[in-house]
Short mmCIF file of N, CA and C in Angstrom, two decimals:
data_model
loop_
_atom_site.label_atom_id
_atom_site.label_comp_id
_atom_site.label_asym_id
_atom_site.label_seq_id
_atom_site.Cartn_x
_atom_site.Cartn_y
_atom_site.Cartn_z
N PRO E 3 51.68 56.31 -3.59
CA PRO E 3 50.73 57.40 -3.79
C PRO E 3 51.08 58.29 -4.99
N LEU E 4 52.37 58.51 -5.22
CA LEU E 4 52.76 59.39 -6.32
C LEU E 4 52.46 58.77 -7.67
N SER E 5 52.82 57.51 -7.85
CA SER E 5 52.62 56.90 -9.16
C SER E 5 51.14 56.80 -9.52
N ILE E 6 50.29 56.52 -8.54
CA ILE E 6 48.85 56.45 -8.81
C ILE E 6 48.34 57.82 -9.24
N VAL E 7 48.73 58.86 -8.52
CA VAL E 7 48.27 60.21 -8.85
C VAL E 7 48.75 60.59 -10.24
N TYR E 8 50.01 60.33 -10.56
CA TYR E 8 50.53 60.70 -11.88
C TYR E 8 49.82 59.94 -13.00
N GLU E 9 49.41 58.71 -12.75
CA GLU E 9 48.64 57.96 -13.74
C GLU E 9 47.26 58.57 -13.95
N LEU E 10 46.68 59.11 -12.88
CA LEU E 10 45.31 59.62 -12.95
C LEU E 10 45.21 61.08 -13.39
N ILE E 11 46.28 61.84 -13.30
CA ILE E 11 46.21 63.28 -13.60
C ILE E 11 45.60 63.58 -14.97
N PRO E 12 45.99 62.91 -16.05
CA PRO E 12 45.37 63.24 -17.34
C PRO E 12 43.84 63.09 -17.31
N HIS E 13 43.35 62.08 -16.62
CA HIS E 13 41.90 61.86 -16.53
C HIS E 13 41.25 62.89 -15.61
N LEU E 14 41.91 63.22 -14.52
CA LEU E 14 41.36 64.20 -13.59
C LEU E 14 41.26 65.58 -14.23
N LYS E 15 42.21 65.91 -15.10
CA LYS E 15 42.21 67.22 -15.76
C LYS E 15 41.07 67.34 -16.77
N GLU E 16 40.55 66.22 -17.23
CA GLU E 16 39.45 66.24 -18.21
C GLU E 16 38.11 66.59 -17.57
N VAL E 17 37.97 66.38 -16.27
CA VAL E 17 36.70 66.65 -15.59
C VAL E 17 36.48 68.15 -15.51
N LYS E 18 35.32 68.57 -15.95
CA LYS E 18 35.01 70.01 -15.97
C LYS E 18 34.33 70.43 -14.67
N GLY E 19 34.41 71.69 -14.37
CA GLY E 19 33.70 72.25 -13.22
C GLY E 19 34.45 72.18 -11.91
N GLY E 20 35.72 71.85 -11.94
CA GLY E 20 36.52 71.84 -10.72
C GLY E 20 36.17 70.75 -9.73
N ALA E 21 35.52 69.68 -10.21
CA ALA E 21 35.12 68.60 -9.30
C ALA E 21 36.24 67.61 -9.03
N SER E 22 37.30 67.64 -9.82
CA SER E 22 38.39 66.70 -9.62
C SER E 22 39.16 67.03 -8.35
N ARG E 23 39.55 65.99 -7.68
CA ARG E 23 40.34 66.20 -6.47
C ARG E 23 41.22 65.00 -6.19
N VAL E 24 42.30 65.29 -5.50
CA VAL E 24 43.20 64.26 -4.99
C VAL E 24 43.14 64.38 -3.47
N ILE E 25 42.87 63.26 -2.83
CA ILE E 25 42.83 63.23 -1.37
C ILE E 25 43.88 62.23 -0.92
N GLN E 26 44.82 62.70 -0.15
CA GLN E 26 45.87 61.83 0.37
C GLN E 26 45.75 61.78 1.89
N VAL E 27 45.97 60.61 2.44
CA VAL E 27 46.00 60.47 3.90
C VAL E 27 47.45 60.49 4.33
N SER E 28 47.78 61.49 5.12
CA SER E 28 49.12 61.65 5.66
C SER E 28 49.04 61.27 7.14
N SER E 29 49.45 62.17 8.00
CA SER E 29 49.43 61.94 9.44
C SER E 29 49.91 63.21 10.11
N VAL E 30 49.59 63.35 11.39
CA VAL E 30 50.19 64.45 12.13
C VAL E 30 51.70 64.25 12.22
N CYS E 31 52.16 63.04 11.95
CA CYS E 31 53.61 62.77 11.91
C CYS E 31 54.26 63.45 10.70
N GLY E 32 53.45 63.96 9.78
CA GLY E 32 53.97 64.76 8.69
C GLY E 32 54.19 66.20 9.12
N LEU E 33 53.72 66.54 10.31
CA LEU E 33 53.92 67.88 10.87
C LEU E 33 55.07 67.91 11.85
N VAL E 34 55.11 66.91 12.71
CA VAL E 34 56.10 66.83 13.79
C VAL E 34 56.64 65.41 13.85
N SER E 35 57.93 65.27 13.79
CA SER E 35 58.55 63.95 13.87
C SER E 35 58.76 63.55 15.32
N GLN E 36 58.44 62.30 15.61
CA GLN E 36 58.61 61.79 16.96
C GLN E 36 59.79 60.83 17.02
N PRO E 37 60.45 60.75 18.16
CA PRO E 37 61.56 59.81 18.30
C PRO E 37 61.11 58.38 18.03
N SER E 38 61.99 57.59 17.51
CA SER E 38 61.83 56.17 17.20
C SER E 38 60.79 55.92 16.12
N ASN E 39 60.52 56.92 15.30
CA ASN E 39 59.49 56.78 14.28
C ASN E 39 59.95 57.37 12.94
N ALA E 40 61.26 57.39 12.72
CA ALA E 40 61.83 58.09 11.57
C ALA E 40 61.29 57.63 10.21
N PRO E 41 61.23 56.34 9.91
CA PRO E 41 60.75 55.95 8.58
C PRO E 41 59.31 56.39 8.31
N TYR E 42 58.44 56.22 9.31
CA TYR E 42 57.04 56.60 9.14
C TYR E 42 56.91 58.12 8.99
N CYS E 43 57.56 58.86 9.87
CA CYS E 43 57.49 60.32 9.80
C CYS E 43 58.04 60.84 8.48
N SER E 44 59.13 60.26 8.03
CA SER E 44 59.73 60.67 6.75
C SER E 44 58.75 60.47 5.60
N SER E 45 58.07 59.34 5.59
CA SER E 45 57.12 59.07 4.51
C SER E 45 55.95 60.05 4.55
N LYS E 46 55.53 60.44 5.74
CA LYS E 46 54.41 61.38 5.86
C LYS E 46 54.85 62.80 5.49
N HIS E 47 56.07 63.19 5.83
CA HIS E 47 56.60 64.48 5.38
C HIS E 47 56.65 64.51 3.85
N ALA E 48 57.02 63.40 3.24
CA ALA E 48 57.10 63.33 1.78
C ALA E 48 55.72 63.50 1.15
N ILE E 49 54.70 62.87 1.70
CA ILE E 49 53.35 63.04 1.17
C ILE E 49 52.89 64.48 1.31
N GLU E 50 53.18 65.10 2.46
CA GLU E 50 52.82 66.50 2.66
C GLU E 50 53.46 67.39 1.58
N SER E 51 54.74 67.20 1.35
CA SER E 51 55.45 68.02 0.37
C SER E 51 54.93 67.77 -1.04
N PHE E 52 54.74 66.51 -1.39
CA PHE E 52 54.21 66.17 -2.71
C PHE E 52 52.87 66.85 -2.94
N CYS E 53 51.98 66.76 -1.96
CA CYS E 53 50.65 67.35 -2.11
C CYS E 53 50.70 68.86 -2.21
N ASP E 54 51.59 69.50 -1.46
CA ASP E 54 51.72 70.95 -1.56
C ASP E 54 52.18 71.36 -2.96
N CYS E 55 53.14 70.64 -3.50
CA CYS E 55 53.60 70.93 -4.86
C CYS E 55 52.49 70.66 -5.88
N LEU E 56 51.82 69.52 -5.73
CA LEU E 56 50.74 69.15 -6.65
C LEU E 56 49.62 70.19 -6.61
N ARG E 57 49.28 70.67 -5.42
CA ARG E 57 48.23 71.68 -5.27
C ARG E 57 48.58 72.93 -6.08
N ALA E 58 49.83 73.36 -5.99
CA ALA E 58 50.25 74.56 -6.73
C ALA E 58 50.29 74.30 -8.23
N GLU E 59 50.82 73.16 -8.64
CA GLU E 59 50.96 72.84 -10.06
C GLU E 59 49.63 72.60 -10.75
N MET E 60 48.69 72.00 -10.06
CA MET E 60 47.43 71.59 -10.67
C MET E 60 46.26 72.49 -10.29
N GLN E 61 46.54 73.63 -9.68
CA GLN E 61 45.50 74.52 -9.17
C GLN E 61 44.38 74.78 -10.18
N PRO E 62 44.66 75.00 -11.44
CA PRO E 62 43.55 75.25 -12.35
C PRO E 62 42.68 74.01 -12.64
N PHE E 63 43.20 72.84 -12.37
CA PHE E 63 42.53 71.61 -12.81
C PHE E 63 41.89 70.79 -11.69
N LEU E 64 42.50 70.79 -10.52
CA LEU E 64 41.98 69.93 -9.46
C LEU E 64 42.33 70.47 -8.10
N LYS E 65 41.62 69.96 -7.12
CA LYS E 65 41.86 70.33 -5.73
C LYS E 65 42.63 69.21 -5.04
N VAL E 66 43.48 69.59 -4.11
CA VAL E 66 44.29 68.61 -3.38
C VAL E 66 44.03 68.81 -1.88
N CYS E 67 43.65 67.74 -1.23
CA CYS E 67 43.37 67.79 0.20
C CYS E 67 44.16 66.71 0.92
N ILE E 68 44.79 67.08 2.01
CA ILE E 68 45.54 66.13 2.83
C ILE E 68 44.75 65.89 4.12
N VAL E 69 44.48 64.64 4.43
CA VAL E 69 43.85 64.29 5.69
C VAL E 69 44.95 63.85 6.64
N GLN E 70 45.02 64.49 7.81
CA GLN E 70 46.10 64.26 8.76
C GLN E 70 45.56 63.66 10.06
N PRO E 71 45.43 62.34 10.11
CA PRO E 71 44.94 61.74 11.36
C PRO E 71 45.98 61.83 12.48
N ALA E 72 45.47 62.00 13.69
CA ALA E 72 46.30 61.85 14.88
C ALA E 72 46.27 60.36 15.22
N THR E 73 46.36 60.02 16.46
CA THR E 73 46.44 58.62 16.87
C THR E 73 45.08 57.94 16.76
N MET E 74 44.98 57.00 15.83
CA MET E 74 43.74 56.28 15.61
C MET E 74 43.85 54.85 16.15
N ARG E 75 42.75 54.32 16.56
CA ARG E 75 42.70 52.97 17.12
C ARG E 75 42.67 51.95 15.97
N THR E 76 43.85 51.72 15.40
CA THR E 76 44.00 50.75 14.31
C THR E 76 44.98 49.66 14.77
N PRO E 77 44.93 48.50 14.13
CA PRO E 77 45.87 47.44 14.50
C PRO E 77 47.33 47.90 14.38
N LEU E 78 47.65 48.66 13.34
CA LEU E 78 49.02 49.15 13.17
C LEU E 78 49.43 50.03 14.35
N MET E 79 48.57 50.97 14.70
CA MET E 79 48.92 51.89 15.78
C MET E 79 48.98 51.18 17.13
N LEU E 80 48.03 50.32 17.40
CA LEU E 80 47.98 49.67 18.70
C LEU E 80 49.13 48.68 18.90
N SER E 81 49.74 48.25 17.81
CA SER E 81 50.87 47.32 17.93
C SER E 81 52.22 48.04 17.91
N TYR E 82 52.21 49.38 17.83
CA TYR E 82 53.44 50.13 17.63
C TYR E 82 54.49 49.84 18.71
N TRP E 83 54.14 49.99 19.98
CA TRP E 83 55.16 49.87 21.02
C TRP E 83 55.64 48.43 21.21
N GLY E 84 54.78 47.46 20.94
CA GLY E 84 55.24 46.07 20.94
C GLY E 84 56.24 45.82 19.82
N ALA E 85 55.95 46.40 18.64
CA ALA E 85 56.87 46.26 17.51
C ALA E 85 58.18 47.00 17.78
N TRP E 86 58.08 48.16 18.46
CA TRP E 86 59.28 48.91 18.83
C TRP E 86 60.18 48.06 19.73
N LYS E 87 59.58 47.42 20.72
CA LYS E 87 60.33 46.56 21.65
C LYS E 87 60.97 45.39 20.90
N GLU E 88 60.21 44.78 20.02
CA GLU E 88 60.71 43.65 19.24
C GLU E 88 61.88 44.06 18.34
N SER E 89 61.77 45.21 17.69
CA SER E 89 62.86 45.65 16.81
C SER E 89 64.11 45.99 17.62
N TYR E 90 63.92 46.54 18.81
CA TYR E 90 65.06 46.81 19.69
C TYR E 90 65.75 45.51 20.06
N GLU E 91 64.97 44.50 20.42
CA GLU E 91 65.54 43.22 20.82
C GLU E 91 66.25 42.50 19.68
N LYS E 92 65.83 42.77 18.45
CA LYS E 92 66.46 42.14 17.27
C LYS E 92 67.63 42.94 16.72
N ALA E 93 67.81 44.15 17.24
CA ALA E 93 68.89 45.01 16.74
C ALA E 93 70.25 44.44 17.16
N PRO E 94 71.30 44.78 16.41
CA PRO E 94 72.65 44.36 16.82
C PRO E 94 72.95 44.85 18.23
N ILE E 95 73.73 44.09 18.95
CA ILE E 95 74.05 44.40 20.35
C ILE E 95 74.58 45.82 20.52
N ASP E 96 75.43 46.28 19.60
CA ASP E 96 76.00 47.62 19.74
C ASP E 96 74.95 48.72 19.61
N ARG E 97 73.77 48.41 19.07
CA ARG E 97 72.69 49.40 18.98
C ARG E 97 71.73 49.30 20.16
N GLN E 98 71.96 48.35 21.03
CA GLN E 98 71.09 48.15 22.19
C GLN E 98 71.64 48.81 23.45
N THR E 99 72.56 49.73 23.29
CA THR E 99 73.18 50.33 24.47
C THR E 99 72.39 51.51 25.03
N SER E 100 71.40 52.00 24.31
CA SER E 100 70.63 53.17 24.77
C SER E 100 69.81 52.87 26.02
N PHE E 101 69.29 51.66 26.11
CA PHE E 101 68.41 51.29 27.21
C PHE E 101 68.76 49.89 27.70
N SER E 102 68.47 49.64 28.96
CA SER E 102 68.60 48.27 29.46
C SER E 102 67.35 47.49 29.04
N LYS E 103 67.40 46.18 29.15
CA LYS E 103 66.24 45.36 28.80
C LYS E 103 65.03 45.70 29.66
N ASP E 104 65.27 46.00 30.93
CA ASP E 104 64.17 46.39 31.81
C ASP E 104 63.56 47.73 31.39
N GLU E 105 64.42 48.67 30.99
CA GLU E 105 63.91 49.97 30.53
C GLU E 105 63.08 49.81 29.26
N VAL E 106 63.54 48.97 28.35
CA VAL E 106 62.80 48.73 27.11
C VAL E 106 61.42 48.15 27.43
N LYS E 107 61.39 47.20 28.34
CA LYS E 107 60.12 46.60 28.73
C LYS E 107 59.20 47.65 29.35
N GLN E 108 59.73 48.48 30.24
CA GLN E 108 58.94 49.54 30.90
C GLN E 108 58.42 50.56 29.89
N ILE E 109 59.30 51.01 29.00
CA ILE E 109 58.91 51.99 27.99
C ILE E 109 57.80 51.43 27.12
N SER E 110 57.98 50.21 26.66
CA SER E 110 56.99 49.57 25.79
C SER E 110 55.64 49.45 26.49
N GLN E 111 55.64 49.01 27.72
CA GLN E 111 54.38 48.85 28.44
C GLN E 111 53.72 50.20 28.74
N LYS E 112 54.50 51.15 29.23
CA LYS E 112 53.96 52.45 29.61
C LYS E 112 53.43 53.21 28.39
N GLN E 113 54.23 53.25 27.34
CA GLN E 113 53.81 53.97 26.14
C GLN E 113 52.65 53.27 25.44
N GLY E 114 52.68 51.93 25.45
CA GLY E 114 51.57 51.19 24.85
C GLY E 114 50.26 51.47 25.56
N ALA E 115 50.29 51.53 26.89
CA ALA E 115 49.09 51.84 27.67
C ALA E 115 48.62 53.27 27.40
N ALA E 116 49.57 54.20 27.31
CA ALA E 116 49.21 55.60 27.04
C ALA E 116 48.60 55.73 25.65
N LEU E 117 49.15 55.01 24.70
CA LEU E 117 48.64 55.05 23.33
C LEU E 117 47.19 54.57 23.28
N ILE E 118 46.89 53.51 24.00
CA ILE E 118 45.52 53.00 24.04
C ILE E 118 44.57 54.06 24.60
N GLN E 119 45.04 54.83 25.58
CA GLN E 119 44.21 55.87 26.19
C GLN E 119 43.89 57.01 25.23
N ILE E 120 44.83 57.37 24.36
CA ILE E 120 44.61 58.53 23.49
C ILE E 120 44.09 58.15 22.10
N ALA E 121 44.19 56.88 21.73
CA ALA E 121 43.76 56.46 20.39
C ALA E 121 42.25 56.66 20.23
N GLU E 122 41.88 57.14 19.06
CA GLU E 122 40.47 57.40 18.76
C GLU E 122 39.99 56.48 17.65
N GLU E 123 38.68 56.35 17.58
CA GLU E 123 38.10 55.50 16.55
C GLU E 123 38.38 56.08 15.16
N PRO E 124 38.74 55.23 14.22
CA PRO E 124 39.09 55.70 12.87
C PRO E 124 37.94 56.36 12.11
N ASN E 125 36.71 56.21 12.59
CA ASN E 125 35.59 56.79 11.86
C ASN E 125 35.70 58.32 11.76
N VAL E 126 36.43 58.97 12.67
CA VAL E 126 36.61 60.42 12.54
C VAL E 126 37.44 60.75 11.30
N THR E 127 38.37 59.87 10.97
CA THR E 127 39.17 60.08 9.76
C THR E 127 38.36 59.73 8.52
N VAL E 128 37.58 58.68 8.59
CA VAL E 128 36.72 58.31 7.46
C VAL E 128 35.75 59.46 7.16
N SER E 129 35.19 60.06 8.19
CA SER E 129 34.28 61.21 8.00
C SER E 129 35.00 62.38 7.33
N ALA E 130 36.25 62.60 7.70
CA ALA E 130 37.03 63.68 7.08
C ALA E 130 37.28 63.40 5.60
N ILE E 131 37.55 62.15 5.27
CA ILE E 131 37.77 61.79 3.86
C ILE E 131 36.49 62.02 3.07
N VAL E 132 35.35 61.62 3.63
CA VAL E 132 34.06 61.84 2.96
C VAL E 132 33.82 63.34 2.78
N LYS E 133 34.11 64.13 3.81
CA LYS E 133 33.97 65.58 3.70
C LYS E 133 34.82 66.11 2.54
N ALA E 134 36.06 65.65 2.46
CA ALA E 134 36.95 66.11 1.39
C ALA E 134 36.43 65.71 0.01
N LEU E 135 35.72 64.60 -0.05
CA LEU E 135 35.15 64.14 -1.32
C LEU E 135 33.95 64.96 -1.76
N VAL E 136 33.12 65.36 -0.82
CA VAL E 136 31.85 66.01 -1.19
C VAL E 136 31.89 67.53 -1.09
N ASP E 137 32.80 68.08 -0.34
CA ASP E 137 32.89 69.54 -0.19
C ASP E 137 33.26 70.16 -1.53
N PRO E 138 32.48 71.13 -2.01
CA PRO E 138 32.82 71.75 -3.29
C PRO E 138 34.18 72.45 -3.29
N ASP E 139 34.59 72.91 -2.12
CA ASP E 139 35.90 73.57 -2.01
C ASP E 139 36.61 73.04 -0.76
N PRO E 140 37.15 71.81 -0.85
CA PRO E 140 37.76 71.21 0.35
C PRO E 140 38.99 71.99 0.80
N PRO E 141 39.24 71.98 2.10
CA PRO E 141 40.43 72.67 2.60
C PRO E 141 41.70 71.94 2.17
N ALA E 142 42.81 72.62 2.24
CA ALA E 142 44.09 72.00 1.88
C ALA E 142 44.44 70.88 2.84
N ARG E 143 44.04 71.03 4.12
CA ARG E 143 44.36 70.04 5.14
C ARG E 143 43.17 69.88 6.08
N ILE E 144 42.95 68.64 6.49
CA ILE E 144 41.96 68.35 7.53
C ILE E 144 42.64 67.49 8.57
N ARG E 145 42.79 68.01 9.78
CA ARG E 145 43.35 67.23 10.88
C ARG E 145 42.22 66.50 11.59
N THR E 146 42.46 65.24 11.94
CA THR E 146 41.44 64.47 12.63
C THR E 146 41.98 63.97 13.96
N GLY E 147 41.07 63.80 14.88
CA GLY E 147 41.45 63.33 16.21
C GLY E 147 41.77 64.52 17.10
N SER E 148 41.47 64.37 18.36
CA SER E 148 41.66 65.48 19.29
C SER E 148 43.12 65.88 19.45
N ASN E 149 44.05 64.97 19.19
CA ASN E 149 45.47 65.32 19.29
C ASN E 149 46.00 66.02 18.04
N GLY E 150 45.20 66.07 16.99
CA GLY E 150 45.65 66.69 15.74
C GLY E 150 46.06 68.14 15.91
N TRP E 151 45.26 68.90 16.65
CA TRP E 151 45.59 70.31 16.85
C TRP E 151 46.81 70.48 17.75
N PHE E 152 46.99 69.56 18.69
CA PHE E 152 48.18 69.59 19.55
C PHE E 152 49.44 69.45 18.69
N PHE E 153 49.45 68.48 17.77
CA PHE E 153 50.62 68.31 16.91
C PHE E 153 50.81 69.50 15.98
N TYR E 154 49.70 70.07 15.52
CA TYR E 154 49.80 71.26 14.69
C TYR E 154 50.47 72.40 15.46
N MET E 155 50.04 72.61 16.70
CA MET E 155 50.64 73.66 17.51
C MET E 155 52.12 73.37 17.78
N LEU E 156 52.46 72.11 18.02
CA LEU E 156 53.88 71.75 18.19
C LEU E 156 54.68 72.11 16.94
N SER E 157 54.09 71.91 15.78
CA SER E 157 54.83 72.19 14.53
C SER E 157 55.15 73.66 14.37
N LEU E 158 54.44 74.52 15.06
CA LEU E 158 54.66 75.96 14.96
C LEU E 158 55.75 76.47 15.90
N LEU E 159 56.11 75.65 16.89
CA LEU E 159 57.12 76.08 17.85
C LEU E 159 58.50 76.13 17.19
N PRO E 160 59.34 77.05 17.64
CA PRO E 160 60.69 77.12 17.05
C PRO E 160 61.53 75.91 17.46
N ASP E 161 62.46 75.57 16.60
CA ASP E 161 63.41 74.51 16.93
C ASP E 161 64.35 75.03 18.02
N LYS E 162 64.84 74.10 18.82
CA LYS E 162 65.82 74.49 19.83
C LYS E 162 67.14 74.83 19.15
N SER E 163 67.73 75.93 19.54
CA SER E 163 69.01 76.36 18.93
C SER E 163 70.17 75.73 19.64
#
């Protein structure tokens, strides 16, 4: 995402009337990190930070909007807990001490079923992207999905001391 934006900035700055914009899709995982999801959450935190800096640096030239989907019904999301179980089973034996094989199976099944229950159709995120494209003054962030506000509220809670 960064290299594409940096390639396009000179062209975006040429557009007159404040119509230029950068829209990045992050995730509510850029607000709150969840256990067993460190690489994904880290990448979403990075996009959030990059966009905040870009918004400040490019304020006179373009608008920057981050779309933050919650749990969407996508192949990637729906396969998450199965992939989690598979990666656990492929991990070195010394890293498999956190859970028994039965616990891993139970966690994967229970969480996978819960995920299916809360996952929403991706069209809510597509609509948010379209809104960010056509709105003359798009917001800095658009959260999508009913769980989006829940994660936002979690992000405001203090860390445990």
